[in-house]
Coordinates of C-alpha atoms in Angstrom, one line a residue:
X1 CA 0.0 0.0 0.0
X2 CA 1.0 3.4 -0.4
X3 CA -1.7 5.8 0.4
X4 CA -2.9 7.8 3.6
X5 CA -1.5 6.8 6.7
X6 CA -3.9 6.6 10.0
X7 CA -3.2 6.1 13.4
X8 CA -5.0 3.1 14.7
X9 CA -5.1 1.9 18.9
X10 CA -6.8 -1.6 19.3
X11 CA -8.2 -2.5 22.4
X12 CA -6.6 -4.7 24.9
X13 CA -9.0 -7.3 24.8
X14 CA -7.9 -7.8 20.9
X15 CA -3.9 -8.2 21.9
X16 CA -3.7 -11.8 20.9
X17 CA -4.5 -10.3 17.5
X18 CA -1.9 -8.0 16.6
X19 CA 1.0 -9.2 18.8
X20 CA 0.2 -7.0 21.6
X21 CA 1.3 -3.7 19.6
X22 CA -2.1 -2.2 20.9
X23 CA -1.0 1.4 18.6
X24 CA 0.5 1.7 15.1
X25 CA 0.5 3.4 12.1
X26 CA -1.1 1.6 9.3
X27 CA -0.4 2.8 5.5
X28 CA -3.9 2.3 3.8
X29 CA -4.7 2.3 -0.2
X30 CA -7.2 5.0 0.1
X31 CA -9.9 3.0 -1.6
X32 CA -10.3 -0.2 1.1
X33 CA -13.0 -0.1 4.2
X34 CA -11.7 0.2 7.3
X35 CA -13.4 -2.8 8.0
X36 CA -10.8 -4.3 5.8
X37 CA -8.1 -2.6 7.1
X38 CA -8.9 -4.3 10.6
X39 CA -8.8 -7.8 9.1
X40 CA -6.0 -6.9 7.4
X41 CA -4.1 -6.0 10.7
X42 CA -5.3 -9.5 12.1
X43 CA -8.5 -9.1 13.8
X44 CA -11.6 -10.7 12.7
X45 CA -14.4 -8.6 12.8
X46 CA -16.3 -10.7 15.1
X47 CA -14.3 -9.6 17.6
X48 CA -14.8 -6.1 17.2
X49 CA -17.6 -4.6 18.6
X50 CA -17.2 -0.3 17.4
X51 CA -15.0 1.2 15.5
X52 CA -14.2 5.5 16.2
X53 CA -13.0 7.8 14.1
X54 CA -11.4 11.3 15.8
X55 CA -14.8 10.8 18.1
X56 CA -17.5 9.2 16.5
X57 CA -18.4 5.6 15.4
X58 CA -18.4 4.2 11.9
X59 CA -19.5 1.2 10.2
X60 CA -17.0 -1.1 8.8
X61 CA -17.4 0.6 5.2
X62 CA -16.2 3.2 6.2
X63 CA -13.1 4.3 3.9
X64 CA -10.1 6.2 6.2
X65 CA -8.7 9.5 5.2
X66 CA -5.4 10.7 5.6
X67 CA -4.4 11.2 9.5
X68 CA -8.1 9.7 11.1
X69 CA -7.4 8.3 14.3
X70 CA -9.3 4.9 14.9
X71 CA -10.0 3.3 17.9
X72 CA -10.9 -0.9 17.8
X73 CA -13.2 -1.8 20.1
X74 CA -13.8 -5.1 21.7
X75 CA -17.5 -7.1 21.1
X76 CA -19.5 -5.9 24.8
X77 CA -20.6 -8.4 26.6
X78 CA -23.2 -9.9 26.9
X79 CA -23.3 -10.0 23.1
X80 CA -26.8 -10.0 21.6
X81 CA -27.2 -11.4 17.9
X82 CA -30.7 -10.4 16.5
X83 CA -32.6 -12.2 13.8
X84 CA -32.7 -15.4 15.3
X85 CA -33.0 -17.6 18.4
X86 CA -29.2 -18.1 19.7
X87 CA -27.8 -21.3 18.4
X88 CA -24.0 -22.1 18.2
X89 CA -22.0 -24.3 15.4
X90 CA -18.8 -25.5 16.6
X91 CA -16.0 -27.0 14.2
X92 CA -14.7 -30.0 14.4
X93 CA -11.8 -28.9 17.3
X94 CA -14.3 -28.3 19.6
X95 CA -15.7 -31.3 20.4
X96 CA -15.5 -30.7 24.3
X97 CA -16.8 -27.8 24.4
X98 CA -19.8 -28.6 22.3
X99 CA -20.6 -31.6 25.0
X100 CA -20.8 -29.3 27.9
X101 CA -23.1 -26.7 26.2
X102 CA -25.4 -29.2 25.1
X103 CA -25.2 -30.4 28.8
X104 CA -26.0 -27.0 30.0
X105 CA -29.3 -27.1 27.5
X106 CA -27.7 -24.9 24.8
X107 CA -28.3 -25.9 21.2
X108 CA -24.9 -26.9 19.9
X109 CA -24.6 -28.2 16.5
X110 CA -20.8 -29.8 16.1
X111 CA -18.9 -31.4 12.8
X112 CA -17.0 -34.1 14.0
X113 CA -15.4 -34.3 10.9
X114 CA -13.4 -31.6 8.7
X115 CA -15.8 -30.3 6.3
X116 CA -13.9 -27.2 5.2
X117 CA -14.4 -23.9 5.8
X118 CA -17.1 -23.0 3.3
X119 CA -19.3 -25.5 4.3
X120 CA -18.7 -24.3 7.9
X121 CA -19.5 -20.7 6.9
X122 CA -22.7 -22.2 4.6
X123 CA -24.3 -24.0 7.4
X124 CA -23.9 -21.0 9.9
X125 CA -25.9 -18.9 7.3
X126 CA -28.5 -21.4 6.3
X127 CA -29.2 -22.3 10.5
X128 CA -28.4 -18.5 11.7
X129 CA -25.9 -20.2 13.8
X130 CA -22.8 -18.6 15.8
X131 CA -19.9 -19.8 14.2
X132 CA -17.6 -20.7 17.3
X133 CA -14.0 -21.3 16.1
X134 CA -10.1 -21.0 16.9
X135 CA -9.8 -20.8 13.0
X136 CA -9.0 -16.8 12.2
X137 CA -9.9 -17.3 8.6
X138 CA -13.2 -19.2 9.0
X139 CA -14.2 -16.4 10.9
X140 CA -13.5 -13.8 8.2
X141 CA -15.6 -15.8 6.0
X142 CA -18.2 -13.3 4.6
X143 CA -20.9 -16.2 4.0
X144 CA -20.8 -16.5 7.9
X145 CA -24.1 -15.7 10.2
X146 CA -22.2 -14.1 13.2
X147 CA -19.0 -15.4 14.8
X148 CA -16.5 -15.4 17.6
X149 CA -13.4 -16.6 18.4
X150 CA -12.8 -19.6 21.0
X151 CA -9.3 -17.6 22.2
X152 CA -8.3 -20.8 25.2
X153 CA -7.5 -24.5 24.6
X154 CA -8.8 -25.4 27.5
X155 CA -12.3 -26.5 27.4
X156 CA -13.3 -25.4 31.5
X157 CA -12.0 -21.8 30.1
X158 CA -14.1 -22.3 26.7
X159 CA -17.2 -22.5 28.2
X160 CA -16.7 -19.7 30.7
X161 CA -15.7 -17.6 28.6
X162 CA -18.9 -18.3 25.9
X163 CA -21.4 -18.1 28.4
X164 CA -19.8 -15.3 29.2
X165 CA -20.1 -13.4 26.0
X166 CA -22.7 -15.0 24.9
X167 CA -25.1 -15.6 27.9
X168 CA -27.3 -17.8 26.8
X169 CA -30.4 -19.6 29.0
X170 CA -29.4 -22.5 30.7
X171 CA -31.5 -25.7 31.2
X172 CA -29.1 -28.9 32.2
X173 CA -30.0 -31.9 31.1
X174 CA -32.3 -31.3 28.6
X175 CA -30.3 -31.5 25.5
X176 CA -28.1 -34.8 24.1
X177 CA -24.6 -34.4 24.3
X178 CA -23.9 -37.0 21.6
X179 CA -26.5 -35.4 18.6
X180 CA -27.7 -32.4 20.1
X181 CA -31.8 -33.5 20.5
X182 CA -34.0 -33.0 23.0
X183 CA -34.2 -35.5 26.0
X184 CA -37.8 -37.0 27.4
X185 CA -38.6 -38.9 30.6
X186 CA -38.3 -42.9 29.5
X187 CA -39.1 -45.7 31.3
X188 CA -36.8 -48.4 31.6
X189 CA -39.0 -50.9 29.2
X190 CA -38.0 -48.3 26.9
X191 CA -34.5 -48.3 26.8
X192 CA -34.2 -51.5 28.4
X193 CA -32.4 -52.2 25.1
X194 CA -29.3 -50.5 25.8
X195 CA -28.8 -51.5 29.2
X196 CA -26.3 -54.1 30.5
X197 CA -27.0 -56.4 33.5
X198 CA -25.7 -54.0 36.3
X199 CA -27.2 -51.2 34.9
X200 CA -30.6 -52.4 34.5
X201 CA -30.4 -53.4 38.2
X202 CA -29.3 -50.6 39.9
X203 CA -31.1 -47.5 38.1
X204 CA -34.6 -46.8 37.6
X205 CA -34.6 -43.4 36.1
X206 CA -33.7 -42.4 32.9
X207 CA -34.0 -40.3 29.5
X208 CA -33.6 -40.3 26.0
X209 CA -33.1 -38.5 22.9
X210 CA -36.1 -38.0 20.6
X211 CA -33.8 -38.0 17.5
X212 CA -30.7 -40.4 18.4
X213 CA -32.9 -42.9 20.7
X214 CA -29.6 -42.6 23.3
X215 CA -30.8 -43.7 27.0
X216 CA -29.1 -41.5 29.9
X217 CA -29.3 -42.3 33.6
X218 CA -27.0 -41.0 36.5
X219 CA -24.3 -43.0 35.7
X220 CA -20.5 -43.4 37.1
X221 CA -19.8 -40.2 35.4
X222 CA -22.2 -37.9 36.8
X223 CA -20.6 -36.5 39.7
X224 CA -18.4 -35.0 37.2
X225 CA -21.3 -33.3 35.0
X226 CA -23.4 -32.3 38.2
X227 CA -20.4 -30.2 39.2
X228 CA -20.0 -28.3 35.7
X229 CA -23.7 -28.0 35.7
X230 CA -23.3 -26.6 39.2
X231 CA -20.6 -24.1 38.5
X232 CA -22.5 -23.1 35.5
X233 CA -25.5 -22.5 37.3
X234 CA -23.8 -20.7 40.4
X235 CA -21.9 -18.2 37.9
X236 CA -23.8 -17.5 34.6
X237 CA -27.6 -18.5 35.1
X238 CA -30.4 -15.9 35.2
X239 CA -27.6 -13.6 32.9
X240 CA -29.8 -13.7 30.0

């Protein structure tokens, strides 16, 4: 590029973005949006929730004159995202963390396979789902409903920080952690089935999915899902 210069300060929230050099001048070309001069500098715009010029907001079309100073600000949180119930899609990385919102009630759709970006970005548009993703460039995907960046590895941190952002209604147990469908009361005839000897003997309450047929009952395992559905609960419920 070789055109006006501006003076741009991101906010600190969007450090992991631009290598913690929160101010810089950036040449621009005159003619592209400032939209996609942010992108360009390595922020997705999903992360940015305003953009100021010398004192007022802009949209992202916005083309930047010679000498504007910009200020990039983070999403606010709780993030709303109108035109449609709020629904998450989760690539195929995120397996963990798409088991624990669909524990928490949260509809969750997951690819447990790599289908590629575009078909990523074409199934967020078609389901007006929120793209969740660690993948910078899936996010700049234009095709793409809404999106946000997953910014920790580690899944306890994932889901804080997504109900955080996000704060979506919470209803444990309602959801199937393996396919995503609704759970109903069953009766053990029902799902008598899938149950081995010990099982069968020792539990007499259960649940299953009305699109997978999947039986759950408070297994060996559910100590360990009462207390993220507790911590859940204790920190982000009623938020919404």
């Amino acid at each position: 590029m070789n055109g006006p210069e501006i003076h741009v300060e991101f906010a600190p929230d969007l450090a992991l973005f631009v290598q913690r050099v929160l101010r810089r001048t950036l040449v621009t070309d005159g003619v592209s949006t400032l939209g996609h001069v942010v992108e360009s500098a390595g922020v997705p715009l999903t992360e940015v929730g305003a953009l100021w010029v010398d004192g007022r907001e802009v949209p992202t079309s916005y083309v930047p004159a010679a000498g504007d100073s910009v200020e990039v600000r983070p999403v606010e949180r709780p993030q709303r995202v109108p035109g449609a119930p709020l629904r998450f899609l989760l690539d195929v990385h995120l397996g963990t963390l798409a088991r624990r919102l669909r524990l928490l009630g949260v509809d969750t759709a997951y690819e447990s396979t790599d289908i590629g970006d575009p078909a990523l970005a074409a199934r967020s548009a078609a389901e007006k789902r929120v793209m969740l993703s660690r993948d910078r460039g899936l996010l700049r995907r234009r095709e793409l409903w809404a999106g946000a960046y997953v910014y920790s590895t580690r899944p306890e941190d994932q889901l804080r920080d997504v109900l955080d952002r996000f704060a979506p209604e919470l209803r444990p147990w309602t959801r199937c952690t393996a396919c995503n469908g609704l759970l109903k009361e069953a009766s053990k005839d029902e799902v008598a089935h899938q149950l081995k000897g010990g099982t069968q003997r020792s539990y007499d309450v259960f649940a299953q999915c009305l699109e997978c047929g999947r039986a759950y009952w408070k297994g060996a395992h559910h100590d360990q899902l009462e207390a993220i559905v507790e911590r859940a609960l204790a920190e982000f419920s009623g938020r919404g």
